[in-house]
Amino acid sequence: MPQRQLQPTSTGAESTTIFPTDPAYLCPNKAGGICRDFLLVNQLFPPSAMRHFFTFQLAVLLLAAASPRALRAQQPTSRPAATRPAGTAVPATTKKPTATPAKPTTASPTTPGKGVTAPGKSAMPATKPAAGSKSTATPAASATAAKPLPASSSSAGTAPVKAPAPAVAAKPQVPLPANMGSSTPAVRYQNGKTLLAQTRYELAMQELEPLTPPTAKFDRGPEAAYLYAVAATRAKRWSEAEQMLNLLRNEYPSWPNLAEAFFLQAQVSFELGEADNALKMLGQLPAGRLETEREAMKTVYLPRIKDKLVFQSLLPRYPQDAALARAYADKLVASGWYTDADKALLDQLITQFSLDRTRYTPRPKAARKSSYNVAVLLPFEFNDPSWEKQRKNQFVTDLYAGMRLAQDSLQREGHPVQLFSYDTGADTLQLKQVLALPELASMDMIIGPVYKSGSKILARYAQQKQIVCINPLSQDADLVLDNGWHYLFEPSMTTQARQAAQFAISRFTSRTAVVLHEDTKDEAAFGQAYKTAYEALGGKVLQLRRINSDVEESIGAGFAGLDLKTVGHLVVASDHRKAGPYTLGVLQSQGARLPLLTYASWLENNRVSLGQLDSRDIFFIHPKYLDKAAPGVRRFRQLYIQRQNLPPSVFAFTGFELLYYFASQLHLHGPGFQQNLAASGPVSGSAFQGIGYPSGAHDNQYVPVTKLERLEIEVQNPVGVR
């Protein structure tokens, strides 16, 4: 019988084949002065890189027209922090970490939406560890079966939402400058400065651009060009910023503040991945100009280079650059790049730049072994056996149950791993107690934890001890930034946005888009990353708007003035239950049939029927996509039900895939597998269709984009799950 399922819609990276053909992988100032706050509002350098920057006053200083001074570059926006799920506090006194049960009985929670890190949706009574077990043991233990939760059903008859009435924005808007688009250059120039101060960067660029070429014969053309470049960098439109800076340097070579343009160009080049040009620009700064700032910029950006070959090409070109040498030495020692062939160069750098030899002595590379020890640090919450706590914590039990099944599969393949499980609780105190155990430093790999605060602590520990650490659920790329020993199993929000943009540019004929996103850090990061990636590929985002779906006026203002019939496609980055019905209502009222890209969580929204979703060209960004007809998924489900007597949740699939993939890397390359992982291509997992960390990425780079279709179920022999 046919069964309605999600099916990938386009091809991406190649994969090993256990799936049907054509899988998709997405997977009060005088007029004429320049406003000087543009460096410090967002702050170019973080506290760890340049603490003395905080002593600067965040003020607007306008300079005299006879001696204009330029602005400096701004800090790239940090990635958003993952939301920590609400949890019950752990008792103040905690016991030594206890071994986790080997055979939990699980209920099957609903597939989580994007960014859900710890939604306990099913009940699971507490299980006690085997008597006399040590903290490093993984004893088998019996568990009582939990009563499954009833599955929520979609309302198939949900009627389309009526067209929204014109609404006013939820927050009062600062009025735009008068005479926008004036034919008087001085007015446009002043408008551009005002808009820049109001963070209306796109409008500032529109006002300033006509003033920048020499043919405009505007006496403040260089300043207008520089302000345009600043606005472009604030909007993360790096290509436009680079073009304007090239115009500034070529057409106005005698501008007295050209050093500021070189400095800003260096940041733009770093952001575009052109480290060589960035260092070249910094080298053209006059001696004594911006020396502290340029070193701080290097401190921020050089550690973000992911390719060892890039460093090796830069060192001969800049042999006296201490920041470059230190960054490379850090990568060799702290990121798993070091090999015996690097010994002579590392010794040279230590001697030439007086580096601390103790710090830059690499840890002896661990030899490959026949069996590996893996620590699992999860909030099992054994100190609270209440039914409510275990129900909330069901996702943890499911996650671990999937790992146990992966352990069995690996054992059958001759790739054994030993799991050592530790209860880290819901706070950092218990996690710190676990990390203080001497035995943990001897592990070959660490999995966990799930909460952001604990993840930061474990990331530091992993880097210090040089042990690969895998976060199973987080989508926060900040956790793995500049840390060669920390990986995310999930794709970050920026990765999801970038892959979705690549899908859109290859799938949709029209090259225009409108992007709406919730007024949260995660969704703001997604929206901006989508715009940057899509426009870099040749598309054009006509509107990038924030909405707050909790406020009717805000979501109405988000759609106000949009003629969606003239737009190539629409992107709605929102998990909110009101966003789906409202969007579909607007599309119906306008008679618009454009493609829509959104989150897979809309599939669980009971305010939207499957008929509504299936009748339109809607594509779902779905990192947790499971093709129920795929042999690996079917086989895993079969084995899991045999063991647990209940169907697996998405967390069980995640636990299995995570351990199976990374434990296989251990057996292939040993504990320091970072370079091999960066050089290897993507693979299809047993359940999830795309897994890969190319070019030194530390979050999964493959994200399926799916669409509702009818799919005949086929039974095939599985690969991987045994």
PDB file of N, CA and C in Angstrom, residues 28-107:
ATOM      1  N   PRO A  28      26.184  66.550  17.332  1.00  0.00           N
ATOM      2  CA  PRO A  28      25.569  67.537  16.787  1.00  0.00           C
ATOM      3  C   PRO A  28      26.619  68.007  16.072  1.00  0.00           C
ATOM      4  N   ASN A  29      26.542  67.440  15.264  1.00  0.00           N
ATOM      5  CA  ASN A  29      27.738  67.434  14.463  1.00  0.00           C
ATOM      6  C   ASN A  29      27.556  68.314  13.236  1.00  0.00           C
ATOM      7  N   LYS A  30      28.690  68.866  12.801  1.00  0.00           N
ATOM      8  CA  LYS A  30      28.629  69.708  11.605  1.00  0.00           C
ATOM      9  C   LYS A  30      28.339  68.833  10.398  1.00  0.00           C
ATOM     10  N   ALA A  31      27.672  69.411   9.455  1.00  0.00           N
ATOM     11  CA  ALA A  31      27.377  68.652   8.237  1.00  0.00           C
ATOM     12  C   ALA A  31      28.684  68.291   7.547  1.00  0.00           C
ATOM     13  N   GLY A  32      28.761  67.087   7.107  1.00  0.00           N
ATOM     14  CA  GLY A  32      29.948  66.643   6.387  1.00  0.00           C
ATOM     15  C   GLY A  32      30.887  65.801   7.203  1.00  0.00           C
ATOM     16  N   GLY A  33      30.742  65.729   8.509  1.00  0.00           N
ATOM     17  CA  GLY A  33      31.627  64.895   9.308  1.00  0.00           C
ATOM     18  C   GLY A  33      31.253  63.435   9.192  1.00  0.00           C
ATOM     19  N   ILE A  34      32.132  62.561   9.667  1.00  0.00           N
ATOM     20  CA  ILE A  34      31.891  61.127   9.600  1.00  0.00           C
ATOM     21  C   ILE A  34      31.600  60.593  10.993  1.00  0.00           C
ATOM     22  N   CYS A  35      30.571  59.772  11.094  1.00  0.00           N
ATOM     23  CA  CYS A  35      30.206  59.171  12.368  1.00  0.00           C
ATOM     24  C   CYS A  35      31.230  58.106  12.745  1.00  0.00           C
ATOM     25  N   ARG A  36      31.719  58.095  13.978  1.00  0.00           N
ATOM     26  CA  ARG A  36      32.844  57.266  14.352  1.00  0.00           C
ATOM     27  C   ARG A  36      32.469  56.076  15.237  1.00  0.00           C
ATOM     28  N   ASP A  37      31.213  55.799  15.421  1.00  0.00           N
ATOM     29  CA  ASP A  37      30.857  54.695  16.318  1.00  0.00           C
ATOM     30  C   ASP A  37      30.827  53.352  15.625  1.00  0.00           C
ATOM     31  N   PHE A  38      31.157  53.303  14.343  1.00  0.00           N
ATOM     32  CA  PHE A  38      30.884  52.078  13.593  1.00  0.00           C
ATOM     33  C   PHE A  38      31.782  50.926  13.986  1.00  0.00           C
ATOM     34  N   LEU A  39      32.949  51.206  14.543  1.00  0.00           N
ATOM     35  CA  LEU A  39      33.782  50.101  15.010  1.00  0.00           C
ATOM     36  C   LEU A  39      33.238  49.483  16.277  1.00  0.00           C
ATOM     37  N   LEU A  40      32.778  50.312  17.182  1.00  0.00           N
ATOM     38  CA  LEU A  40      32.588  49.836  18.547  1.00  0.00           C
ATOM     39  C   LEU A  40      31.183  49.412  18.904  1.00  0.00           C
ATOM     40  N   VAL A  41      30.180  49.715  18.088  1.00  0.00           N
ATOM     41  CA  VAL A  41      28.826  49.316  18.445  1.00  0.00           C
ATOM     42  C   VAL A  41      28.720  47.803  18.548  1.00  0.00           C
ATOM     43  N   ASN A  42      29.236  47.122  17.559  1.00  0.00           N
ATOM     44  CA  ASN A  42      29.211  45.661  17.601  1.00  0.00           C
ATOM     45  C   ASN A  42      30.516  45.071  18.087  1.00  0.00           C
ATOM     46  N   GLN A  43      31.582  45.881  18.172  1.00  0.00           N
ATOM     47  CA  GLN A  43      32.899  45.498  18.650  1.00  0.00           C
ATOM     48  C   GLN A  43      33.534  44.405  17.819  1.00  0.00           C
ATOM     49  N   LEU A  44      34.605  44.803  17.185  1.00  0.00           N
ATOM     50  CA  LEU A  44      35.283  43.886  16.287  1.00  0.00           C
ATOM     51  C   LEU A  44      35.846  42.689  16.993  1.00  0.00           C
ATOM     52  N   PHE A  45      36.392  42.893  18.151  1.00  0.00           N
ATOM     53  CA  PHE A  45      37.136  41.800  18.745  1.00  0.00           C
ATOM     54  C   PHE A  45      36.514  41.371  20.057  1.00  0.00           C
ATOM     55  N   PRO A  46      36.390  40.078  20.286  1.00  0.00           N
ATOM     56  CA  PRO A  46      35.807  39.563  21.514  1.00  0.00           C
ATOM     57  C   PRO A  46      36.748  39.763  22.684  1.00  0.00           C
ATOM     58  N   PRO A  47      36.237  39.632  23.937  1.00  0.00           N
ATOM     59  CA  PRO A  47      37.070  39.864  25.114  1.00  0.00           C
ATOM     60  C   PRO A  47      38.305  38.992  25.141  1.00  0.00           C
ATOM     61  N   SER A  48      38.201  37.761  24.695  1.00  0.00           N
ATOM     62  CA  SER A  48      39.337  36.857  24.751  1.00  0.00           C
ATOM     63  C   SER A  48      40.467  37.314  23.843  1.00  0.00           C
ATOM     64  N   ALA A  49      40.117  38.069  22.792  1.00  0.00           N
ATOM     65  CA  ALA A  49      41.141  38.486  21.849  1.00  0.00           C
ATOM     66  C   ALA A  49      41.699  39.864  22.157  1.00  0.00           C
ATOM     67  N   MET A  50      40.861  40.742  22.697  1.00  0.00           N
ATOM     68  CA  MET A  50      41.310  42.117  22.866  1.00  0.00           C
ATOM     69  C   MET A  50      40.517  42.792  23.967  1.00  0.00           C
ATOM     70  N   ARG A  51      40.870  42.520  25.205  1.00  0.00           N
ATOM     71  CA  ARG A  51      40.081  43.018  26.324  1.00  0.00           C
ATOM     72  C   ARG A  51      40.138  44.527  26.453  1.00  0.00           C
ATOM     73  N   HIS A  52      41.268  45.142  26.064  1.00  0.00           N
ATOM     74  CA  HIS A  52      41.371  46.592  26.256  1.00  0.00           C
ATOM     75  C   HIS A  52      40.443  47.371  25.359  1.00  0.00           C
ATOM     76  N   PHE A  53      39.820  46.726  24.353  1.00  0.00           N
ATOM     77  CA  PHE A  53      38.853  47.440  23.512  1.00  0.00           C
ATOM     78  C   PHE A  53      37.644  47.879  24.313  1.00  0.00           C
ATOM     79  N   PHE A  54      37.378  47.204  25.425  1.00  0.00           N
ATOM     80  CA  PHE A  54      36.208  47.580  26.205  1.00  0.00           C
ATOM     81  C   PHE A  54      36.387  48.922  26.900  1.00  0.00           C
ATOM     82  N   THR A  55      37.636  49.445  26.973  1.00  0.00           N
ATOM     83  CA  THR A  55      37.857  50.737  27.611  1.00  0.00           C
ATOM     84  C   THR A  55      37.440  51.892  26.721  1.00  0.00           C
ATOM     85  N   PHE A  56      37.254  51.631  25.430  1.00  0.00           N
ATOM     86  CA  PHE A  56      36.773  52.681  24.528  1.00  0.00           C
ATOM     87  C   PHE A  56      35.340  53.045  24.849  1.00  0.00           C
ATOM     88  N   GLN A  57      34.990  54.288  24.704  1.00  0.00           N
ATOM     89  CA  GLN A  57      33.606  54.714  24.889  1.00  0.00           C
ATOM     90  C   GLN A  57      32.837  54.466  23.608  1.00  0.00           C
ATOM     91  N   LEU A  58      31.616  53.909  23.779  1.00  0.00           N
ATOM     92  CA  LEU A  58      30.754  53.695  22.615  1.00  0.00           C
ATOM     93  C   LEU A  58      30.004  54.990  22.358  1.00  0.00           C
ATOM     94  N   ALA A  59      30.603  55.889  21.625  1.00  0.00           N
ATOM     95  CA  ALA A  59      30.001  57.209  21.402  1.00  0.00           C
ATOM     96  C   ALA A  59      30.089  57.549  19.927  1.00  0.00           C
ATOM     97  N   VAL A  60      29.354  58.561  19.519  1.00  0.00           N
ATOM     98  CA  VAL A  60      29.373  59.033  18.131  1.00  0.00           C
ATOM     99  C   VAL A  60      30.174  60.330  18.095  1.00  0.00           C
ATOM    100  N   LEU A  61      31.350  60.288  17.445  1.00  0.00           N
ATOM    101  CA  LEU A  61      32.212  61.460  17.331  1.00  0.00           C
ATOM    102  C   LEU A  61      32.300  61.840  15.861  1.00  0.00           C
ATOM    103  N   LEU A  62      31.951  63.028  15.554  1.00  0.00           N
ATOM    104  CA  LEU A  62      31.991  63.497  14.162  1.00  0.00           C
ATOM    105  C   LEU A  62      33.205  64.397  13.984  1.00  0.00           C
ATOM    106  N   LEU A  63      33.924  64.192  12.921  1.00  0.00           N
ATOM    107  CA  LEU A  63      35.190  64.886  12.733  1.00  0.00           C
ATOM    108  C   LEU A  63      35.058  66.032  11.741  1.00  0.00           C
ATOM    109  N   ALA A  64      36.023  66.926  11.802  1.00  0.00           N
ATOM    110  CA  ALA A  64      36.005  68.119  10.939  1.00  0.00           C
ATOM    111  C   ALA A  64      36.175  67.732   9.481  1.00  0.00           C
ATOM    112  N   ALA A  65      35.556  68.497   8.600  1.00  0.00           N
ATOM    113  CA  ALA A  65      35.594  68.173   7.172  1.00  0.00           C
ATOM    114  C   ALA A  65      37.013  68.297   6.618  1.00  0.00           C
ATOM    115  N   ALA A  66      37.831  69.184   7.144  1.00  0.00           N
ATOM    116  CA  ALA A  66      39.173  69.366   6.600  1.00  0.00           C
ATOM    117  C   ALA A  66      40.075  68.175   6.907  1.00  0.00           C
ATOM    118  N   SER A  67      39.769  67.487   7.961  1.00  0.00           N
ATOM    119  CA  SER A  67      40.602  66.337   8.318  1.00  0.00           C
ATOM    120  C   SER A  67      39.722  65.174   8.724  1.00  0.00           C
ATOM    121  N   PRO A  68      39.003  64.612   7.791  1.00  0.00           N
ATOM    122  CA  PRO A  68      38.112  63.489   8.129  1.00  0.00           C
ATOM    123  C   PRO A  68      38.924  62.271   8.517  1.00  0.00           C
ATOM    124  N   ARG A  69      38.431  61.562   9.483  1.00  0.00           N
ATOM    125  CA  ARG A  69      39.064  60.300   9.876  1.00  0.00           C
ATOM    126  C   ARG A  69      38.084  59.179   9.632  1.00  0.00           C
ATOM    127  N   ALA A  70      38.604  58.066   9.380  1.00  0.00           N
ATOM    128  CA  ALA A  70      37.783  56.960   8.900  1.00  0.00           C
ATOM    129  C   ALA A  70      37.369  56.039  10.015  1.00  0.00           C
ATOM    130  N   LEU A  71      36.466  55.242   9.621  1.00  0.00           N
ATOM    131  CA  LEU A  71      35.896  54.299  10.559  1.00  0.00           C
ATOM    132  C   LEU A  71      36.635  52.998  10.502  1.00  0.00           C
ATOM    133  N   ARG A  72      36.392  52.200  11.492  1.00  0.00           N
ATOM    134  CA  ARG A  72      37.050  50.910  11.500  1.00  0.00           C
ATOM    135  C   ARG A  72      36.051  49.796  11.396  1.00  0.00           C
ATOM    136  N   ALA A  73      36.579  48.626  11.218  1.00  0.00           N
ATOM    137  CA  ALA A  73      35.728  47.472  10.942  1.00  0.00           C
ATOM    138  C   ALA A  73      35.003  47.010  12.173  1.00  0.00           C
ATOM    139  N   GLN A  74      33.934  46.319  11.962  1.00  0.00           N
ATOM    140  CA  GLN A  74      33.107  45.873  13.072  1.00  0.00           C
ATOM    141  C   GLN A  74      33.251  44.392  13.307  1.00  0.00           C
ATOM    142  N   GLN A  75      32.833  43.982  14.477  1.00  0.00           N
ATOM    143  CA  GLN A  75      32.891  42.560  14.845  1.00  0.00           C
ATOM    144  C   GLN A  75      31.886  41.759  14.056  1.00  0.00           C
ATOM    145  N   PRO A  76      32.324  40.658  13.492  1.00  0.00           N
ATOM    146  CA  PRO A  76      31.340  39.771  12.861  1.00  0.00           C
ATOM    147  C   PRO A  76      30.349  39.271  13.891  1.00  0.00           C
ATOM    148  N   THR A  77      29.106  39.252  13.516  1.00  0.00           N
ATOM    149  CA  THR A  77      28.077  38.845  14.459  1.00  0.00           C
ATOM    150  C   THR A  77      28.320  37.434  14.943  1.00  0.00           C
ATOM    151  N   SER A  78      28.268  37.224  16.253  1.00  0.00           N
ATOM    152  CA  SER A  78      28.464  35.895  16.808  1.00  0.00           C
ATOM    153  C   SER A  78      27.271  35.031  16.511  1.00  0.00           C
ATOM    154  N   ARG A  79      27.516  33.720  16.478  1.00  0.00           N
ATOM    155  CA  ARG A  79      26.415  32.803  16.288  1.00  0.00           C
ATOM    156  C   ARG A  79      25.556  32.763  17.526  1.00  0.00           C
ATOM    157  N   PRO A  80      24.296  32.436  17.321  1.00  0.00           N
ATOM    158  CA  PRO A  80      23.396  32.426  18.459  1.00  0.00           C
ATOM    159  C   PRO A  80      23.672  31.262  19.387  1.00  0.00           C
ATOM    160  N   ALA A  81      23.284  31.458  20.646  1.00  0.00           N
ATOM    161  CA  ALA A  81      23.407  30.382  21.623  1.00  0.00           C
ATOM    162  C   ALA A  81      22.182  29.509  21.585  1.00  0.00           C
ATOM    163  N   ALA A  82      22.422  28.229  21.708  1.00  0.00           N
ATOM    164  CA  ALA A  82      21.294  27.301  21.752  1.00  0.00           C
ATOM    165  C   ALA A  82      20.536  27.463  23.049  1.00  0.00           C
ATOM    166  N   THR A  83      19.224  27.377  22.957  1.00  0.00           N
ATOM    167  CA  THR A  83      18.384  27.545  24.134  1.00  0.00           C
ATOM    168  C   THR A  83      18.485  26.329  25.034  1.00  0.00           C
ATOM    169  N   ARG A  84      18.738  26.546  26.282  1.00  0.00           N
ATOM    170  CA  ARG A  84      18.794  25.445  27.211  1.00  0.00           C
ATOM    171  C   ARG A  84      17.396  25.075  27.644  1.00  0.00           C
ATOM    172  N   PRO A  85      17.077  23.808  27.527  1.00  0.00           N
ATOM    173  CA  PRO A  85      15.737  23.384  27.925  1.00  0.00           C
ATOM    174  C   PRO A  85      15.520  23.557  29.413  1.00  0.00           C
ATOM    175  N   ALA A  86      14.271  23.818  29.750  1.00  0.00           N
ATOM    176  CA  ALA A  86      13.946  23.932  31.160  1.00  0.00           C
ATOM    177  C   ALA A  86      14.148  22.590  31.830  1.00  0.00           C
ATOM    178  N   GLY A  87      14.649  22.610  33.018  1.00  0.00           N
ATOM    179  CA  GLY A  87      14.916  21.350  33.707  1.00  0.00           C
ATOM    180  C   GLY A  87      14.736  21.481  35.194  1.00  0.00           C
ATOM    181  N   THR A  88      14.611  20.373  35.853  1.00  0.00           N
ATOM    182  CA  THR A  88      14.490  20.339  37.301  1.00  0.00           C
ATOM    183  C   THR A  88      15.873  20.380  37.904  1.00  0.00           C
ATOM    184  N   ALA A  89      16.050  21.152  38.936  1.00  0.00           N
ATOM    185  CA  ALA A  89      17.347  21.296  39.558  1.00  0.00           C
ATOM    186  C   ALA A  89      17.800  19.976  40.160  1.00  0.00           C
ATOM    187  N   VAL A  90      19.107  19.738  40.099  1.00  0.00           N
ATOM    188  CA  VAL A  90      19.672  18.532  40.671  1.00  0.00           C
ATOM    189  C   VAL A  90      19.995  18.795  42.129  1.00  0.00           C
ATOM    190  N   PRO A  91      19.845  17.833  43.020  1.00  0.00           N
ATOM    191  CA  PRO A  91      20.191  18.031  44.422  1.00  0.00           C
ATOM    192  C   PRO A  91      21.620  18.512  44.569  1.00  0.00           C
ATOM    193  N   ALA A  92      21.867  19.278  45.618  1.00  0.00           N
ATOM    194  CA  ALA A  92      23.171  19.889  45.811  1.00  0.00           C
ATOM    195  C   ALA A  92      24.262  18.845  45.977  1.00  0.00           C
ATOM    196  N   THR A  93      23.979  17.796  46.709  1.00  0.00           N
ATOM    197  CA  THR A  93      24.960  16.742  46.881  1.00  0.00           C
ATOM    198  C   THR A  93      24.734  15.674  45.836  1.00  0.00           C
ATOM    199  N   THR A  94      25.791  15.355  45.118  1.00  0.00           N
ATOM    200  CA  THR A  94      25.681  14.364  44.064  1.00  0.00           C
ATOM    201  C   THR A  94      26.650  13.236  44.317  1.00  0.00           C
ATOM    202  N   LYS A  95      26.260  12.079  43.898  1.00  0.00           N
ATOM    203  CA  LYS A  95      27.111  10.915  44.040  1.00  0.00           C
ATOM    204  C   LYS A  95      28.080  10.846  42.878  1.00  0.00           C
ATOM    205  N   LYS A  96      29.045   9.950  43.033  1.00  0.00           N
ATOM    206  CA  LYS A  96      29.967   9.696  41.938  1.00  0.00           C
ATOM    207  C   LYS A  96      29.183   9.203  40.732  1.00  0.00           C
ATOM    208  N   PRO A  97      29.556   9.647  39.533  1.00  0.00           N
ATOM    209  CA  PRO A  97      28.791   9.251  38.354  1.00  0.00           C
ATOM    210  C   PRO A  97      28.547   7.754  38.302  1.00  0.00           C
ATOM    211  N   THR A  98      27.323   7.438  37.930  1.00  0.00           N
ATOM    212  CA  THR A  98      26.890   6.057  37.941  1.00  0.00           C
ATOM    213  C   THR A  98      26.801   5.522  36.537  1.00  0.00           C
ATOM    214  N   ALA A  99      27.024   4.254  36.397  1.00  0.00           N
ATOM    215  CA  ALA A  99      26.906   3.652  35.074  1.00  0.00           C
ATOM    216  C   ALA A  99      25.462   3.628  34.644  1.00  0.00           C
ATOM    217  N   THR A 100      25.243   3.818  33.336  1.00  0.00           N
ATOM    218  CA  THR A 100      23.879   3.876  32.829  1.00  0.00           C
ATOM    219  C   THR A 100      23.365   2.492  32.509  1.00  0.00           C
ATOM    220  N   PRO A 101      22.056   2.328  32.472  1.00  0.00           N
ATOM    221  CA  PRO A 101      21.512   1.016  32.152  1.00  0.00           C
ATOM    222  C   PRO A 101      21.823   0.634  30.717  1.00  0.00           C
ATOM    223  N   ALA A 102      22.028  -0.652  30.531  1.00  0.00           N
ATOM    224  CA  ALA A 102      22.389  -1.114  29.199  1.00  0.00           C
ATOM    225  C   ALA A 102      21.188  -1.345  28.319  1.00  0.00           C
ATOM    226  N   LYS A 103      20.031  -1.594  28.937  1.00  0.00           N
ATOM    227  CA  LYS A 103      18.882  -1.969  28.111  1.00  0.00           C
ATOM    228  C   LYS A 103      17.636  -1.244  28.571  1.00  0.00           C
ATOM    229  N   PRO A 104      17.530   0.055  28.260  1.00  0.00           N
ATOM    230  CA  PRO A 104      16.334   0.783  28.660  1.00  0.00           C
ATOM    231  C   PRO A 104      15.163   0.422  27.772  1.00  0.00           C
ATOM    232  N   THR A 105      13.984   0.567  28.318  1.00  0.00           N
ATOM    233  CA  THR A 105      12.766   0.381  27.536  1.00  0.00           C
ATOM    234  C   THR A 105      12.216   1.749  27.221  1.00  0.00           C
ATOM    235  N   THR A 106      11.944   2.005  25.979  1.00  0.00           N
ATOM    236  CA  THR A 106      11.671   3.372  25.567  1.00  0.00           C
ATOM    237  C   THR A 106      10.293   3.547  24.995  1.00  0.00           C
ATOM    238  N   ALA A 107       9.803   4.756  25.176  1.00  0.00           N
ATOM    239  CA  ALA A 107       8.619   5.195  24.446  1.00  0.00           C
ATOM    240  C   ALA A 107       9.088   6.042  23.288  1.00  0.00           C
TER     241      ALA A 107
END
